[in-house]
PDB file of C-alpha atoms in Angstrom:
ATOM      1  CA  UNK W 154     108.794  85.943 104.058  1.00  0.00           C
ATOM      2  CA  UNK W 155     110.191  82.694 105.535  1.00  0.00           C
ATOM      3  CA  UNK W 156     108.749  79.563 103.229  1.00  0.00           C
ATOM      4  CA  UNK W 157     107.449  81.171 100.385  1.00  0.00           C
ATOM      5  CA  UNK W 158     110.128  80.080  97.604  1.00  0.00           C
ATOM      6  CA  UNK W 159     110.611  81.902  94.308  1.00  0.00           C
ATOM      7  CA  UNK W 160     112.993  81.132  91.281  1.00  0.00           C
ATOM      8  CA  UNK W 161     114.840  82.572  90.238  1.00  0.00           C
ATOM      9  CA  UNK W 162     115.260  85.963  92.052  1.00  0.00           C
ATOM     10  CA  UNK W 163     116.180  88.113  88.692  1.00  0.00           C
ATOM     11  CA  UNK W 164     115.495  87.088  85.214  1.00  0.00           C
ATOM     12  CA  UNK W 165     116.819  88.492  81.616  1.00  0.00           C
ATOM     13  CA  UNK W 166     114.681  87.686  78.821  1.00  0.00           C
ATOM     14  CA  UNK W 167     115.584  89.419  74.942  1.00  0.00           C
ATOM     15  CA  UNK W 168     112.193  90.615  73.849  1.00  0.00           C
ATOM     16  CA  UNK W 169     109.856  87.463  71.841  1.00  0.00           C
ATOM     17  CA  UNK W 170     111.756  84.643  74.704  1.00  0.00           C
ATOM     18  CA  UNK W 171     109.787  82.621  77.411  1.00  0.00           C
ATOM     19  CA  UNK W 172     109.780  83.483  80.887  1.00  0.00           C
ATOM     20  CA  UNK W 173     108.961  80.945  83.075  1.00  0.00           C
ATOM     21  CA  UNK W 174     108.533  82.125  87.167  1.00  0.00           C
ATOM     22  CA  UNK W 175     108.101  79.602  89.772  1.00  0.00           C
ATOM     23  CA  UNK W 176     106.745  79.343  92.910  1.00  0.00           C
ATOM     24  CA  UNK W 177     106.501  77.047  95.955  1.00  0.00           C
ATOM     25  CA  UNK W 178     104.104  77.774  98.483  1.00  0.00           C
ATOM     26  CA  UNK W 179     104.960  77.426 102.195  1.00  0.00           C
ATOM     27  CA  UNK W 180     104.577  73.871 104.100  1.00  0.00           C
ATOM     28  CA  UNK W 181     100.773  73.466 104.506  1.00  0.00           C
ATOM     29  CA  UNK W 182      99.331  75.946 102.169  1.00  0.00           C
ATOM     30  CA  UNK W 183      96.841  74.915  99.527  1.00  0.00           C
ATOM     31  CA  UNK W 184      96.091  78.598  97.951  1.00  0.00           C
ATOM     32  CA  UNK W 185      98.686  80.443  95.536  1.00  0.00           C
ATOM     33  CA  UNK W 186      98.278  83.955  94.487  1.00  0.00           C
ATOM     34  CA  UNK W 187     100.395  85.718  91.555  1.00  0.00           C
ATOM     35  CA  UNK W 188     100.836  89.662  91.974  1.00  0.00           C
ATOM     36  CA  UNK W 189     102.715  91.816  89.589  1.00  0.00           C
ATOM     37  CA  UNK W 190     104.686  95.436  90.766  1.00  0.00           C
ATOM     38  CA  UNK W 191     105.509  97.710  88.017  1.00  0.00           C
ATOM     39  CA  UNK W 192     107.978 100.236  88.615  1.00  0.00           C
ATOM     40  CA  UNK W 193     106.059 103.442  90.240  1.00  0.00           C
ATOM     41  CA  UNK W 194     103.202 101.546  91.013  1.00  0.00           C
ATOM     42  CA  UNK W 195     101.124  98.913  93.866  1.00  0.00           C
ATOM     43  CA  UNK W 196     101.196  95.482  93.439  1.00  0.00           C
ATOM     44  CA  UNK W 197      98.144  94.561  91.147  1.00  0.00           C
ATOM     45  CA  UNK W 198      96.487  91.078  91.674  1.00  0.00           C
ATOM     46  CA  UNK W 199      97.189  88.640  88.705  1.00  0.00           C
ATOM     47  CA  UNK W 200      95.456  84.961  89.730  1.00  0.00           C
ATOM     48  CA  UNK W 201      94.414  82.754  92.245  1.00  0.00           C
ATOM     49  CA  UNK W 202      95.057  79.446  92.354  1.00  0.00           C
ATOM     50  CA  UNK W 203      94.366  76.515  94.378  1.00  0.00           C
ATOM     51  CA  UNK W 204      95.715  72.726  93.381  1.00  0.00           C
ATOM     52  CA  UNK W 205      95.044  72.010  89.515  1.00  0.00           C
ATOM     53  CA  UNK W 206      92.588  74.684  89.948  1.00  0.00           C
ATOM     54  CA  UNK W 207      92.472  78.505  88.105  1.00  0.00           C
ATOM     55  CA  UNK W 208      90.005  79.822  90.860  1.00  0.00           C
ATOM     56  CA  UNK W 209      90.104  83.335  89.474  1.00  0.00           C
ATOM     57  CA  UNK W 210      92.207  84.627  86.444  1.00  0.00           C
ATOM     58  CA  UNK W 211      90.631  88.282  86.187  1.00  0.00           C
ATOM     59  CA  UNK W 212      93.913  90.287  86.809  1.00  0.00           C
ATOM     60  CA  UNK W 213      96.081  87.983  83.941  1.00  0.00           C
ATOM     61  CA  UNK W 214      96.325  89.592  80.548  1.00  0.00           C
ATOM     62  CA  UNK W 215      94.219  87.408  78.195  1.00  0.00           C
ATOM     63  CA  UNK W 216      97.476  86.575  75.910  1.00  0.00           C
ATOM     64  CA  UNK W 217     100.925  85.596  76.489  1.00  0.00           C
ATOM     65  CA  UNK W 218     100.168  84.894  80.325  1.00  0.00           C
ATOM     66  CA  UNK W 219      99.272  81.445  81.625  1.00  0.00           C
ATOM     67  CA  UNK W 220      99.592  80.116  85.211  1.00  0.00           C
ATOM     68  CA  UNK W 221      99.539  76.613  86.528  1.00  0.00           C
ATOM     69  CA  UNK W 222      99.228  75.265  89.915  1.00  0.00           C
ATOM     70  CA  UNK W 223      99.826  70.977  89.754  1.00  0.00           C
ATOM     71  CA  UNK W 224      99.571  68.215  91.660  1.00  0.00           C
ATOM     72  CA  UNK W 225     102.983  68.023  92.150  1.00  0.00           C
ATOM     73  CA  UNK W 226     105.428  70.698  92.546  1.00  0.00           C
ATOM     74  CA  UNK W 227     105.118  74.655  92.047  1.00  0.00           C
ATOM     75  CA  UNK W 228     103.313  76.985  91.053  1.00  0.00           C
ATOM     76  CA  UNK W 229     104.410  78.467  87.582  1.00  0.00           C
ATOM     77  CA  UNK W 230     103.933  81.636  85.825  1.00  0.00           C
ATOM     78  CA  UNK W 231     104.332  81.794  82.830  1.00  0.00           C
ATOM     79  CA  UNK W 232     105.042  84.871  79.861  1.00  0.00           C
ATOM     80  CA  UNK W 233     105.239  84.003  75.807  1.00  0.00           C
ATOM     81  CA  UNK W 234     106.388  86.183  73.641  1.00  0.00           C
ATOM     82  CA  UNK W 235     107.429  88.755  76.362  1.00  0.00           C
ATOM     83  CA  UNK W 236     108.201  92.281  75.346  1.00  0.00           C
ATOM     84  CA  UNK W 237     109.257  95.334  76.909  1.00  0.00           C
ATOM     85  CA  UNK W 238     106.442  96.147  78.867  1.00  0.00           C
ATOM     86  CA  UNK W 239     106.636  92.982  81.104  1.00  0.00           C
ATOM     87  CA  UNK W 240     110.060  93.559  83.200  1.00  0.00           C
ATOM     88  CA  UNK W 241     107.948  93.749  86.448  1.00  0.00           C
ATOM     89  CA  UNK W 242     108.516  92.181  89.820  1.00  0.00           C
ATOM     90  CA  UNK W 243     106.325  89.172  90.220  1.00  0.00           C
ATOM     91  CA  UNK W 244     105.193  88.046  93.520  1.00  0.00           C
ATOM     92  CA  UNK W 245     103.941  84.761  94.658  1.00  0.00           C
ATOM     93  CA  UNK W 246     102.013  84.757  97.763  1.00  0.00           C
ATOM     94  CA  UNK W 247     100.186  81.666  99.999  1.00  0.00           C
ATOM     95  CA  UNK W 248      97.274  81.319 102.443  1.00  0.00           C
ATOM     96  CA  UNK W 249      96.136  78.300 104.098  1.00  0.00           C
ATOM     97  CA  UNK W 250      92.557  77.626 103.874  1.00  0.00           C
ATOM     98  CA  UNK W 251      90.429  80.273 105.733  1.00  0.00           C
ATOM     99  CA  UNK W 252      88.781  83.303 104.762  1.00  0.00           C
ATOM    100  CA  UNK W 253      90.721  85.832 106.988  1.00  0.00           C
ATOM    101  CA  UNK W 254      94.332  84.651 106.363  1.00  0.00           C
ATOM    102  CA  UNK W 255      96.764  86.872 105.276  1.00  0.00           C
ATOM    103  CA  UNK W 256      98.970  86.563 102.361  1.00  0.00           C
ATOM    104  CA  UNK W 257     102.567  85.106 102.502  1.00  0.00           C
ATOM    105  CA  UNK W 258     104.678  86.758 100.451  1.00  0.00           C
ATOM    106  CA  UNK W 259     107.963  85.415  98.782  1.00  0.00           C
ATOM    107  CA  UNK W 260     110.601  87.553  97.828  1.00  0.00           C
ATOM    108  CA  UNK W 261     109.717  87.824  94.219  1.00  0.00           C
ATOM    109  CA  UNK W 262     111.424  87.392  90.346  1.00  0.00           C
ATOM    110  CA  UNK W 263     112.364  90.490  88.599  1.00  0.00           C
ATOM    111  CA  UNK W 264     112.234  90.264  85.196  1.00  0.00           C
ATOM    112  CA  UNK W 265     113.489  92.224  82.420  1.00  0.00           C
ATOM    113  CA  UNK W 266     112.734  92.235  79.346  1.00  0.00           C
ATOM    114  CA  UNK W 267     115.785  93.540  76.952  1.00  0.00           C
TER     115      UNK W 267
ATOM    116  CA  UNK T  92      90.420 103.774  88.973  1.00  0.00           C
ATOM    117  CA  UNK T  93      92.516 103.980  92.116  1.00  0.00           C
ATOM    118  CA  UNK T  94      90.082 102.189  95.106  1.00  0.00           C
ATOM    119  CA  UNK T  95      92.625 102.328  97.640  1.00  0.00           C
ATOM    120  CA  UNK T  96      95.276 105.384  97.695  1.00  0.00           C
ATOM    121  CA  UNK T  97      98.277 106.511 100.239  1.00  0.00           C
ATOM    122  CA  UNK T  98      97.933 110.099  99.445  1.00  0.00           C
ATOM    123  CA  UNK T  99     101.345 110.226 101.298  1.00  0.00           C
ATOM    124  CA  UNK T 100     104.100 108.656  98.977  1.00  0.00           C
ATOM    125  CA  UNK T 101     106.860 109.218 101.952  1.00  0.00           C
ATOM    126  CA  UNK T 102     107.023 110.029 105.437  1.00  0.00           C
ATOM    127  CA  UNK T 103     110.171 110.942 107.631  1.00  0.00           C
ATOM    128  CA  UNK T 104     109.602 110.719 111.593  1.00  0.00           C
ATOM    129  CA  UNK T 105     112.111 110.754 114.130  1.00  0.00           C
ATOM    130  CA  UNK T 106     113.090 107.726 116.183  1.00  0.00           C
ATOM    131  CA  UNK T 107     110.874 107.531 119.185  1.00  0.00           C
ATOM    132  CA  UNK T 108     107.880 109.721 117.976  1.00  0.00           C
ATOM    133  CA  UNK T 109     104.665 108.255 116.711  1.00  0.00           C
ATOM    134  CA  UNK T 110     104.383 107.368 112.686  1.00  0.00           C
ATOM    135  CA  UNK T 111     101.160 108.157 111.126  1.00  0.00           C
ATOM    136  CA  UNK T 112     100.592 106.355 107.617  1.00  0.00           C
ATOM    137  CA  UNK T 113      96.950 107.138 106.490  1.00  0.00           C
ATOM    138  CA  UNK T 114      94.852 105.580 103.562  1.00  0.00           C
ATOM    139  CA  UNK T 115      91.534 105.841 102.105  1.00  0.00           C
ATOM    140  CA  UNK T 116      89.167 103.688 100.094  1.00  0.00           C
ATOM    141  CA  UNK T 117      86.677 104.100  97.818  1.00  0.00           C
ATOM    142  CA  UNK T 118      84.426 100.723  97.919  1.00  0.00           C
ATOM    143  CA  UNK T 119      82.057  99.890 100.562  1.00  0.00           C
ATOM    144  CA  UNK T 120      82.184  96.479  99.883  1.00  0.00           C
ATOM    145  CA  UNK T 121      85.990  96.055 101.497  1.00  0.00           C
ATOM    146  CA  UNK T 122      85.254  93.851 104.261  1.00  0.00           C
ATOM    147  CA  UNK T 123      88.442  93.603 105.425  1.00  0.00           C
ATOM    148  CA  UNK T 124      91.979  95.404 105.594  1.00  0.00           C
ATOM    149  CA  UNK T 125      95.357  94.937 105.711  1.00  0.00           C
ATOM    150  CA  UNK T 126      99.138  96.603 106.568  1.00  0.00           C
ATOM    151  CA  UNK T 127     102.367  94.812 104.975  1.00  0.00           C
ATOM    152  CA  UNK T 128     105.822  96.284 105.029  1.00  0.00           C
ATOM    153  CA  UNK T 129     108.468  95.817 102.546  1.00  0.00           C
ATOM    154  CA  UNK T 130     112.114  96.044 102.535  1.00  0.00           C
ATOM    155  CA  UNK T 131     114.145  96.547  99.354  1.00  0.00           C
ATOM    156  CA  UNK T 132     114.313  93.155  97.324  1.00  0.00           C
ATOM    157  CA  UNK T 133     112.110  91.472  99.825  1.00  0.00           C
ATOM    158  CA  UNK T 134     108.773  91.067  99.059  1.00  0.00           C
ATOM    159  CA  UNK T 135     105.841  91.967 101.206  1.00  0.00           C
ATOM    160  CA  UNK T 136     105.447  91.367 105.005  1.00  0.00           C
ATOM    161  CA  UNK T 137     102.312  91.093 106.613  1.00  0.00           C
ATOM    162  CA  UNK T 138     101.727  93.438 109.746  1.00  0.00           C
ATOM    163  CA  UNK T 139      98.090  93.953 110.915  1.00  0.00           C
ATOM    164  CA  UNK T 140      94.599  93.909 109.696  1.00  0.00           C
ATOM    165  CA  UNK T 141      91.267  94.748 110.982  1.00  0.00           C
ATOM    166  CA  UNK T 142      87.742  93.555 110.196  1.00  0.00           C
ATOM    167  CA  UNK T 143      85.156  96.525 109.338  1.00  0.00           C
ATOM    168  CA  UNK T 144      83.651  95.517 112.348  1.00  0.00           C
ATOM    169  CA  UNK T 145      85.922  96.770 114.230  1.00  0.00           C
ATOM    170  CA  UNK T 146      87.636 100.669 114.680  1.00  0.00           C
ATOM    171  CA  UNK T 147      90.505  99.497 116.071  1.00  0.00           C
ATOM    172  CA  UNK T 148      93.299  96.539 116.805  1.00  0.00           C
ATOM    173  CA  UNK T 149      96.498  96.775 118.617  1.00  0.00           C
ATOM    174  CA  UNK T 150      99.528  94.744 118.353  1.00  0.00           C
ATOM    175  CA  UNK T 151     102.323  95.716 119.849  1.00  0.00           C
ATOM    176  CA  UNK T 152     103.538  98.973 118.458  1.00  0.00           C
ATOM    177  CA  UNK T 153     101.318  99.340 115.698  1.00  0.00           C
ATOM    178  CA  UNK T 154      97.528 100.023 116.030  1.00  0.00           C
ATOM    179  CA  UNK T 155      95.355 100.489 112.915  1.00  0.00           C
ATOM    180  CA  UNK T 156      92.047 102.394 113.381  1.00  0.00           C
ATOM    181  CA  UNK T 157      89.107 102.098 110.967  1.00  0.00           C
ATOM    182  CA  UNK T 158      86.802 105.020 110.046  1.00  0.00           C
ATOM    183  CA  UNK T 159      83.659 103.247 107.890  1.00  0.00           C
ATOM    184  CA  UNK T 160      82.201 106.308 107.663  1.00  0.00           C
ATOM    185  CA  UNK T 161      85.074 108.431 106.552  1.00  0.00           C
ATOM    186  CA  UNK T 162      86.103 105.379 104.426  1.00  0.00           C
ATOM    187  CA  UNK T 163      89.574 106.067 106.232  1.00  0.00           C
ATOM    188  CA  UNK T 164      92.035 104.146 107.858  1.00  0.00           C
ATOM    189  CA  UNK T 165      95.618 104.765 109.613  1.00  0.00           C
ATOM    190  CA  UNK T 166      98.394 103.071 110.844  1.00  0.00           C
ATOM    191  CA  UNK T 167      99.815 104.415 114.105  1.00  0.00           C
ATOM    192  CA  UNK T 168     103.556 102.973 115.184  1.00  0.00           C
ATOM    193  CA  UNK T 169     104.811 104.190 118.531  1.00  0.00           C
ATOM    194  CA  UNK T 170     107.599 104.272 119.315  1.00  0.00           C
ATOM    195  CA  UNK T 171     108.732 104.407 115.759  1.00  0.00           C
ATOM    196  CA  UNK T 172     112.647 102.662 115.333  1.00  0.00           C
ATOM    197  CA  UNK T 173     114.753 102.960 112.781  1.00  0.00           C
ATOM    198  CA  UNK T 174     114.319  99.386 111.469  1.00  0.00           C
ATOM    199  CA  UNK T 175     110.508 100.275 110.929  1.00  0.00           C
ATOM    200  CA  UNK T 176     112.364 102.162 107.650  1.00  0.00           C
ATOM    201  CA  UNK T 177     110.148 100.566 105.131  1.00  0.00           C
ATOM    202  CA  UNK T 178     107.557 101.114 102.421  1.00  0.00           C
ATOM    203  CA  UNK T 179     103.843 100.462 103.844  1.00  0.00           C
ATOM    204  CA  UNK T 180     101.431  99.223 101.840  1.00  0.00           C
ATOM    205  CA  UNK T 181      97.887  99.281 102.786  1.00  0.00           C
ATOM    206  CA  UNK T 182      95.714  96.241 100.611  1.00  0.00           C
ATOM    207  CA  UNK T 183      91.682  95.845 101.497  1.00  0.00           C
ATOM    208  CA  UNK T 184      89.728  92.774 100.038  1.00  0.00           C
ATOM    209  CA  UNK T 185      86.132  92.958  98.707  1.00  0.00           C
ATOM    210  CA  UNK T 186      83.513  91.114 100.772  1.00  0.00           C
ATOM    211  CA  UNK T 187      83.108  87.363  98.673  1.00  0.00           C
ATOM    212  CA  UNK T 188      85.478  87.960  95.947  1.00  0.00           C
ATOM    213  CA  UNK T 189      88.174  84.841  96.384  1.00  0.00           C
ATOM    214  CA  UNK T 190      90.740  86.907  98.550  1.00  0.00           C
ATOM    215  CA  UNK T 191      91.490  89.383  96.043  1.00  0.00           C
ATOM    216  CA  UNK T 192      93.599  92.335  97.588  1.00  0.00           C
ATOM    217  CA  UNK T 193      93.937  95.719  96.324  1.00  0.00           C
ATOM    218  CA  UNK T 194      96.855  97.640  96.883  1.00  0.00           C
ATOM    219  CA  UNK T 195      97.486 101.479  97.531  1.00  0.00           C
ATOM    220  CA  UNK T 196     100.827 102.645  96.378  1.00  0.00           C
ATOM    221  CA  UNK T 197     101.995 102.687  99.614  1.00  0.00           C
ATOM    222  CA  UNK T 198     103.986 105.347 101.861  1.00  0.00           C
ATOM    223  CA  UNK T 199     107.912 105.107 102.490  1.00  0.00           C
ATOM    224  CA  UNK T 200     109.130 105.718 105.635  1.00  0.00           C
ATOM    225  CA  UNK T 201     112.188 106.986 107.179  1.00  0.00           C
ATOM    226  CA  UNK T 202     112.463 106.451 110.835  1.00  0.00           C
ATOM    227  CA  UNK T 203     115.504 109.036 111.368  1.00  0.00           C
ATOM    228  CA  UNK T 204     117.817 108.370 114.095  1.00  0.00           C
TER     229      UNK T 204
END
């Protein structure tokens, strides 16, 4: 899991707040994944990004979730209005470019949702 | 609409013997598969994969054979150690769609000493 940075590592949000998740990529890679692990379940695939780019969205919720991937700096994840249902672990992965990479993990934000 | 299950939630082995973790698919498009471990509060680690053009790839201690036809694949680990005491989680990717993994539920195992 070396390079892959998340923050923070735990998160409390009372239900209605912001949560905001970050993510830095390791040193060289261009491509950002989000992936969410509800308790009891797999990890199910949120969004891929690549720089300033939303390359495929079809696992995000269609309100409350937004992700961004700048320029500069990390990738964020981001939850309005969160509620109950949310408090998940969230994990950022990276690729470099290349069809047949696999996915760096970080060590993930768990957030819950009081 | 489960396309990839681990019909085994755990397994316990004990230290030196082989560890079978076994998964199965559903989509014939998966072009590609993958093993990751993951420790407690750690998030996933990537072990092995394998092509569907191939039945089988070996690194190290841990071979994963692919059955097309059976839409079946396994995860051998011999000999298994006590720090292989992990959850598995077996992820394939659909031919041309961006990367996207899906994930059994994967199989805990205990590598007793």
């Amino acid at each position: 899991n070396a390079g892959v940075m998340q923050n923070p590592r735990h998160l409390v949000r009372r239900r209605g707040q912001e949560a905001r998740l970050r993510c830095s990529p390791m040193k060289g890679h261009s491509h950002v994944y989000w992936y969410r692990q509800l308790p009891e379940e797999g990890l199910k695939f949120m969004v891929y990004l690549q720089k300033e780019n939303i390359i495929d969205e079809s696992g995000m919720p269609k309100e409350r979730f937004s992700a961004e991937f700048p320029k500069e700096g990390p990738s964020i994840l981001r939850i309005q209005q969160v509620v109950r249902g949310d408090s998940a672990a969230y994990f950022c992965a990276s690729s470099p470019t290349g069809s047949n990479s696999p996915l760096h993990f970080g060590n993930g934000t768990r957030l819950t949702v009081t | 609409d489960q396309q990839v299950k681990q019909n085994s939630p755990s397994l316990s082995v004990q230290e030196g013997r082989i560890s079978i973790l076994n998964c199965d698919y559903t989509n014939s498009m998966f072009d590609y598969f993958l093993w990751y471990k993951k420790y407690p509060a750690e998030g996933p680690t990537f072990l092995i994969s394998i092509s569907s053009i191939k039945d089988k790839n070996e690194d190290g201690r841990f071979t994963v054979f692919l059955n097309k036809s059976a839409k079946h694949l396994s995860l051998h680990i011999v000999p298994s150690q006590p720090g292989d005491s992990a959850v598995y989680f077996c992820a394939a990717r659909n031919a041309g769609n961006n990367r996207k993994l899906i994930w059994g539920l994967g199989t805990s195992l205990a590598v007793n000493p």
